[in-house]
């Protein structure tokens, strides 16, 4: 697929282009012990310190106490739900929510003058941490063809440029409209409406790198691509399994729910190649006992699965459960549920004639003794919740893994009843809402019919590009315009060198954003950066304070009202950006009253209600305390897949053969405790005991010795997928309790190693947690991206 010169970009002659990667330079690593506790005093101290560090203590501090409150705004960090009833009067937030708020509440800002003094090339020499800490974007800027510096542009002229480019395309499918997961329901709805009226379904979105795998796995089995539990289910359950997810860092408020469940007797099983702090113990910062010590031991059982060993592990559990069932018929499996609510049970059970526990245990990397303990914890319990995250969704066979989880839930009848079910833990705070609002490259015919009935235009019927296909289409020259509603497409996506080439081929890139990021520096021939309001800021429209709404990980739609003064008077909210772009582009042929939406979000919500099921009386119910739940037939009625008359099928999967060459390792890319995706809050990964360095590769001690390395050695990482060499130079080896032949690194630094063709079967997501790498002693002659010298 790639040509020889595709890889040349990391060679010296290419250094004249702005760097698509953070500088290849090391800081000053220190290594402490792996932590066994999450949150507690250091968590709270770290969050307050962060706000002070951003000189925003007053601004941010005031806002913190409104975050996730009934009349406040939705935390911009993760999608974990807020309690339906009793929200902490002190604060319903966590350390990482506070960091996310500090990021956007900063009083620092970037003006057009700043861009005049700093070329795009020079800005790209900064680290991602430095770029993120330059401050908030405060006015629209434009990079002309051949230009080296972004320069000021009026909003009207910016929309005119976009309109010119879009209207000049040979086909609407030559434009791509990306969405990150912070965009509100209201802005998402008008966005997809404009893009569909313009004429394309090219909606790559961050779900295509996140939980697309979950949706793809769940829809055909349980009939809905979303989870089936409510927060309350965690408070009264028997077993919670957390597989491939790191709640202590990425959904810290989940720990309070685990703590509550645990106190009522729930057992927690953690399945992860790393003994993550949040899976082991928790000190609740919102309760006095958590602040002064105490704390709860969370994990009852930790299974150190090998990277990608999960399918074998889940099958081993099923095999053991079957054994228990044979010994105590009817006590382990829920036969009434199986016969009434499922199909395919006999074929499913039959497959186990061919599996041996020892083989499955060996493939999973977990001992038969530990597997037996896990099966025993589950076997005689009725209420089981499975939670999962990127550790599964970003595996090449992630769809199978999630369907295997569904198989277990079906065997146990543990779905669609209190204290039980499937819980994909979503990422971005409104990523689930974006999808519900039809930001989707493959909408269903019914969804499009509905749009047509309500609005009268004929929406495009052919599917559009997802993230991976968008990159390939841009690279192949089939696309000319990229519009990004938030996010950092370049740094979040795989195969950085290839993706950068793809972006550089475009005629126009336009990015709506609150902060500058590297993605804005790898641009098309012309480029626009359009600054918008953050969720915590007041949104006045025609003298009236507006609110938006979002949907959390458990399908609750709730309002969100900003309360901080916007950082600049020249910011336009996302809904109005879309309305003005629509008017500029299709104003003379549109059937939609964009001015109405521009002037009132109530009007947007009224029309959402007409188009999308579950939003009846939207404007009334969204104002109720705690919002409202969207319907979920799997959860509420045990009604599953339509094509099986409401039953759920068991799925037959196969255990993959994972062969590695003698000098190969599997690499999973993950987040530190100090980042939100590509936004780097700080340089520490406190719970993992790794400080002041991101270019590290975590390795098993035995592997380090066997390869002739020592802890602290400098190495280069290579990937050879598609027959080409990808290199990520200059990493430091950190010995870590991780299974042999497995390694862990941080993204976005190692995205350069992930082939655009290394995808999850079915969902077409990048398999960023299944990357084959080689590790070689650092070669000082390797061409490298140097950091800015002015620092
Ligand atoms: N503070 C903060 N919060 C966030 C984010 C953030 O970056 N920072 N990001 C948000 C977003 S968009 C998302 S999607 C979520 C992501 O939240 P998570 O799903 O927790 O994402 P990751 O940190 O990528 O990795 C999850 C875990 O997978 C494990 N893992 C890796 N490979 C395997 C494997 O083969 N098997 C198993 N069982 N486990 C494996 C890793 O050790 C890690 O503990 O968090 C959201 N919340
Ligand atoms: N190797 C590897 N790659 C991964 C992952 C991984 O685990 N490993 N995880 C993947 C996952 S799960 C995800 S979700 C993607 C994330 O992909 P994205 O969502 O594209 O990336 P983010 O880093 O979350 O986007 C951050 C940017 O969004 C902008 N922003 C923040 N708030 C707002 C707002 O309110 N409005 C607007 N318009 N802009 C805003 C800021 O300017 C910031 O620079 O990355 C994926 N990439
Ligand atoms: Mo995500």
PDB file of N, CA and C and ligand atoms in Angstrom, residues 178 180 182 206 209-210 390 394 428 485-489 492 512-515 517 532-533 574 669 671 676-679 747 751 768-769, ligand 2:
ATOM      1  N   UNK A 178     -15.197  15.704  10.545  1.00  0.00           N
ATOM      2  CA  UNK A 178     -14.805  14.937  11.738  1.00  0.00           C
ATOM      3  C   UNK A 178     -15.495  15.512  12.984  1.00  0.00           C
ATOM      4  N   UNK A 180     -15.124  15.212  17.334  1.00  0.00           N
ATOM      5  CA  UNK A 180     -14.571  14.658  18.567  1.00  0.00           C
ATOM      6  C   UNK A 180     -15.738  14.547  19.542  1.00  0.00           C
ATOM      7  N   UNK A 182     -16.735  15.986  22.399  1.00  0.00           N
ATOM      8  CA  UNK A 182     -17.199  16.978  23.379  1.00  0.00           C
ATOM      9  C   UNK A 182     -18.373  17.793  22.868  1.00  0.00           C
ATOM     10  N   UNK A 206     -14.619  10.319  16.692  1.00  0.00           N
ATOM     11  CA  UNK A 206     -13.676   9.689  17.607  1.00  0.00           C
ATOM     12  C   UNK A 206     -14.161   8.306  18.047  1.00  0.00           C
ATOM     13  N   UNK A 209     -12.343   5.321  16.883  1.00  0.00           N
ATOM     14  CA  UNK A 209     -11.068   4.925  17.502  1.00  0.00           C
ATOM     15  C   UNK A 209     -11.295   4.451  18.925  1.00  0.00           C
ATOM     16  N   UNK A 210     -12.566   4.344  19.317  1.00  0.00           N
ATOM     17  CA  UNK A 210     -12.874   4.259  20.747  1.00  0.00           C
ATOM     18  C   UNK A 210     -13.826   3.087  21.036  1.00  0.00           C
ATOM     19  N   UNK A 390     -10.707   0.417  26.408  1.00  0.00           N
ATOM     20  CA  UNK A 390      -9.885   0.348  25.204  1.00  0.00           C
ATOM     21  C   UNK A 390      -8.993  -0.904  25.140  1.00  0.00           C
ATOM     22  N   UNK A 394      -9.658  -1.971  21.246  1.00  0.00           N
ATOM     23  CA  UNK A 394      -8.565  -1.689  20.309  1.00  0.00           C
ATOM     24  C   UNK A 394      -7.725  -2.932  20.008  1.00  0.00           C
ATOM     25  N   UNK A 428     -15.008  10.113  25.736  1.00  0.00           N
ATOM     26  CA  UNK A 428     -15.333  11.530  25.736  1.00  0.00           C
ATOM     27  C   UNK A 428     -16.698  11.760  26.359  1.00  0.00           C
ATOM     28  N   UNK A 485     -14.639  19.213  13.881  1.00  0.00           N
ATOM     29  CA  UNK A 485     -15.388  19.783  14.999  1.00  0.00           C
ATOM     30  C   UNK A 485     -14.735  19.274  16.282  1.00  0.00           C
ATOM     31  N   UNK A 486     -13.732  20.016  16.749  1.00  0.00           N
ATOM     32  CA  UNK A 486     -12.980  19.604  17.936  1.00  0.00           C
ATOM     33  C   UNK A 486     -11.993  18.499  17.619  1.00  0.00           C
ATOM     34  N   UNK A 487     -11.307  18.063  18.646  1.00  0.00           N
ATOM     35  CA  UNK A 487     -10.396  16.939  18.503  1.00  0.00           C
ATOM     36  C   UNK A 487      -9.051  17.292  17.909  1.00  0.00           C
ATOM     37  N   UNK A 488      -8.287  16.244  17.700  1.00  0.00           N
ATOM     38  CA  UNK A 488      -6.924  16.387  17.184  1.00  0.00           C
ATOM     39  C   UNK A 488      -6.703  15.201  16.256  1.00  0.00           C
ATOM     40  N   UNK A 489      -7.268  15.314  15.069  1.00  0.00           N
ATOM     41  CA  UNK A 489      -7.312  14.177  14.152  1.00  0.00           C
ATOM     42  C   UNK A 489      -5.921  13.614  13.890  1.00  0.00           C
ATOM     43  N   UNK A 492      -4.432  11.852  17.132  1.00  0.00           N
ATOM     44  CA  UNK A 492      -5.221  10.763  17.705  1.00  0.00           C
ATOM     45  C   UNK A 492      -5.231   9.539  16.796  1.00  0.00           C
ATOM     46  N   UNK A 512     -12.344  23.589  14.262  1.00  0.00           N
ATOM     47  CA  UNK A 512     -13.019  24.299  15.351  1.00  0.00           C
ATOM     48  C   UNK A 512     -12.397  23.791  16.641  1.00  0.00           C
ATOM     49  N   UNK A 513     -11.942  24.709  17.482  1.00  0.00           N
ATOM     50  CA  UNK A 513     -11.190  24.241  18.641  1.00  0.00           C
ATOM     51  C   UNK A 513     -11.211  25.270  19.760  1.00  0.00           C
ATOM     52  N   UNK A 514     -10.882  24.823  20.967  1.00  0.00           N
ATOM     53  CA  UNK A 514     -10.738  25.789  22.056  1.00  0.00           C
ATOM     54  C   UNK A 514      -9.261  26.082  22.306  1.00  0.00           C
ATOM     55  N   UNK A 515      -8.415  25.130  21.905  1.00  0.00           N
ATOM     56  CA  UNK A 515      -6.977  25.296  22.122  1.00  0.00           C
ATOM     57  C   UNK A 515      -6.223  24.890  20.875  1.00  0.00           C
ATOM     58  N   UNK A 517      -3.588  22.741  18.868  1.00  0.00           N
ATOM     59  CA  UNK A 517      -2.939  21.445  19.005  1.00  0.00           C
ATOM     60  C   UNK A 517      -2.156  21.116  17.736  1.00  0.00           C
ATOM     61  N   UNK A 532     -13.795  28.394  19.616  1.00  0.00           N
ATOM     62  CA  UNK A 532     -15.165  28.281  20.118  1.00  0.00           C
ATOM     63  C   UNK A 532     -15.195  28.349  21.636  1.00  0.00           C
ATOM     64  N   UNK A 533     -16.406  28.436  22.161  1.00  0.00           N
ATOM     65  CA  UNK A 533     -16.574  28.492  23.613  1.00  0.00           C
ATOM     66  C   UNK A 533     -16.384  27.115  24.227  1.00  0.00           C
ATOM     67  N   UNK A 574     -20.448  26.340  19.070  1.00  0.00           N
ATOM     68  CA  UNK A 574     -20.384  25.377  17.955  1.00  0.00           C
ATOM     69  C   UNK A 574     -21.673  25.350  17.135  1.00  0.00           C
ATOM     70  N   UNK A 669      -0.733   0.687  23.396  1.00  0.00           N
ATOM     71  CA  UNK A 669      -0.524   2.106  23.685  1.00  0.00           C
ATOM     72  C   UNK A 669      -1.583   2.527  24.683  1.00  0.00           C
ATOM     73  N   UNK A 671      -2.838   5.559  28.092  1.00  0.00           N
ATOM     74  CA  UNK A 671      -2.807   6.940  28.579  1.00  0.00           C
ATOM     75  C   UNK A 671      -2.046   7.006  29.886  1.00  0.00           C
ATOM     76  N   UNK A 676      -5.291  13.968  28.681  1.00  0.00           N
ATOM     77  CA  UNK A 676      -6.604  13.590  28.169  1.00  0.00           C
ATOM     78  C   UNK A 676      -6.417  13.369  26.680  1.00  0.00           C
ATOM     79  N   UNK A 677      -6.347  12.134  26.284  1.00  0.00           N
ATOM     80  CA  UNK A 677      -6.036  11.787  24.898  1.00  0.00           C
ATOM     81  C   UNK A 677      -4.794  12.557  24.453  1.00  0.00           C
ATOM     82  N   UNK A 678      -4.926  13.447  23.469  1.00  0.00           N
ATOM     83  CA  UNK A 678      -3.718  14.119  22.968  1.00  0.00           C
ATOM     84  C   UNK A 678      -3.399  15.392  23.751  1.00  0.00           C
ATOM     85  N   UNK A 679      -4.240  15.740  24.722  1.00  0.00           N
ATOM     86  CA  UNK A 679      -3.952  16.909  25.562  1.00  0.00           C
ATOM     87  C   UNK A 679      -3.078  16.463  26.732  1.00  0.00           C
ATOM     88  N   UNK A 747       0.380   6.874  24.025  1.00  0.00           N
ATOM     89  CA  UNK A 747       0.033   7.575  22.795  1.00  0.00           C
ATOM     90  C   UNK A 747      -0.116   9.052  23.145  1.00  0.00           C
ATOM     91  N   UNK A 751       1.996   6.507  18.085  1.00  0.00           N
ATOM     92  CA  UNK A 751       1.055   6.288  16.977  1.00  0.00           C
ATOM     93  C   UNK A 751       1.771   6.160  15.647  1.00  0.00           C
ATOM     94  N   UNK A 768      -4.919  -0.189  18.247  1.00  0.00           N
ATOM     95  CA  UNK A 768      -3.773   0.479  18.898  1.00  0.00           C
ATOM     96  C   UNK A 768      -3.274  -0.242  20.136  1.00  0.00           C
ATOM     97  N   UNK A 769      -3.953  -1.318  20.524  1.00  0.00           N
ATOM     98  CA  UNK A 769      -3.426  -2.090  21.643  1.00  0.00           C
ATOM     99  C   UNK A 769      -2.950  -3.463  21.178  1.00  0.00           C
TER     100      UNK A 769
HETATM  101  N1  LIG B   2      -2.485   4.843  19.967  1.00  0.00           N
HETATM  102  C1  LIG B   2      -3.664   5.221  20.442  1.00  0.00           C
HETATM  103  N2  LIG B   2      -4.382   6.145  19.763  1.00  0.00           N
HETATM  104  C2  LIG B   2      -5.582   6.520  20.247  1.00  0.00           C
HETATM  105  C3  LIG B   2      -6.108   5.961  21.432  1.00  0.00           C
HETATM  106  C4  LIG B   2      -5.324   4.998  22.120  1.00  0.00           C
HETATM  107  O1  LIG B   2      -5.717   4.455  23.177  1.00  0.00           O
HETATM  108  N3  LIG B   2      -4.111   4.651  21.597  1.00  0.00           N
HETATM  109  N4  LIG B   2      -7.356   6.341  21.849  1.00  0.00           N
HETATM  110  C5  LIG B   2      -8.304   6.785  20.838  1.00  0.00           C
HETATM  111  C6  LIG B   2      -9.515   7.350  21.451  1.00  0.00           C
HETATM  112  S1  LIG B   2     -10.338   6.328  22.545  1.00  0.00           S
HETATM  113  C7  LIG B   2     -10.013   8.553  21.134  1.00  0.00           C
HETATM  114  S2  LIG B   2     -11.555   9.014  21.728  1.00  0.00           S
HETATM  115  C8  LIG B   2      -9.289   9.460  20.224  1.00  0.00           C
HETATM  116  C9  LIG B   2      -9.430  10.932  20.616  1.00  0.00           C
HETATM  117  O2  LIG B   2      -9.383  11.705  19.497  1.00  0.00           O
HETATM  118  P1  LIG B   2      -9.829  13.255  19.540  1.00  0.00           P
HETATM  119  O3  LIG B   2     -11.144  13.397  20.188  1.00  0.00           O
HETATM  120  O4  LIG B   2      -9.684  13.753  18.158  1.00  0.00           O
HETATM  121  O5  LIG B   2      -8.680  13.887  20.399  1.00  0.00           O
HETATM  122  P2  LIG B   2      -8.587  14.712  21.732  1.00  0.00           P
HETATM  123  O6  LIG B   2      -7.171  14.663  22.129  1.00  0.00           O
HETATM  124  O7  LIG B   2      -9.566  14.273  22.742  1.00  0.00           O
HETATM  125  O8  LIG B   2      -8.956  16.207  21.245  1.00  0.00           O
HETATM  126  C10 LIG B   2      -8.425  17.252  21.962  1.00  0.00           C
HETATM  127  C11 LIG B   2      -8.667  18.580  21.301  1.00  0.00           C
HETATM  128  O9  LIG B   2     -10.044  18.898  21.286  1.00  0.00           O
HETATM  129  C12 LIG B   2     -10.188  20.307  21.402  1.00  0.00           C
HETATM  130  N5  LIG B   2     -11.324  20.613  22.252  1.00  0.00           N
HETATM  131  C13 LIG B   2     -11.453  20.385  23.572  1.00  0.00           C
HETATM  132  N6  LIG B   2     -12.678  20.777  23.996  1.00  0.00           N
HETATM  133  C14 LIG B   2     -13.334  21.251  22.920  1.00  0.00           C
HETATM  134  C15 LIG B   2     -14.625  21.790  22.722  1.00  0.00           C
HETATM  135  O10 LIG B   2     -15.441  21.913  23.631  1.00  0.00           O
HETATM  136  N7  LIG B   2     -14.952  22.144  21.437  1.00  0.00           N
HETATM  137  C16 LIG B   2     -14.073  22.033  20.409  1.00  0.00           C
HETATM  138  N8  LIG B   2     -14.449  22.379  19.197  1.00  0.00           N
HETATM  139  N9  LIG B   2     -12.846  21.546  20.583  1.00  0.00           N
HETATM  140  C17 LIG B   2     -12.477  21.152  21.819  1.00  0.00           C
HETATM  141  C18 LIG B   2      -8.948  20.836  22.053  1.00  0.00           C
HETATM  142  O11 LIG B   2      -8.465  21.888  21.272  1.00  0.00           O
HETATM  143  C19 LIG B   2      -7.988  19.680  22.070  1.00  0.00           C
HETATM  144  O12 LIG B   2      -6.768  20.017  21.455  1.00  0.00           O
HETATM  145  O13 LIG B   2      -7.895   9.092  20.201  1.00  0.00           O
HETATM  146  C20 LIG B   2      -7.703   7.748  19.814  1.00  0.00           C
HETATM  147  N10 LIG B   2      -6.293   7.476  19.580  1.00  0.00           N
END
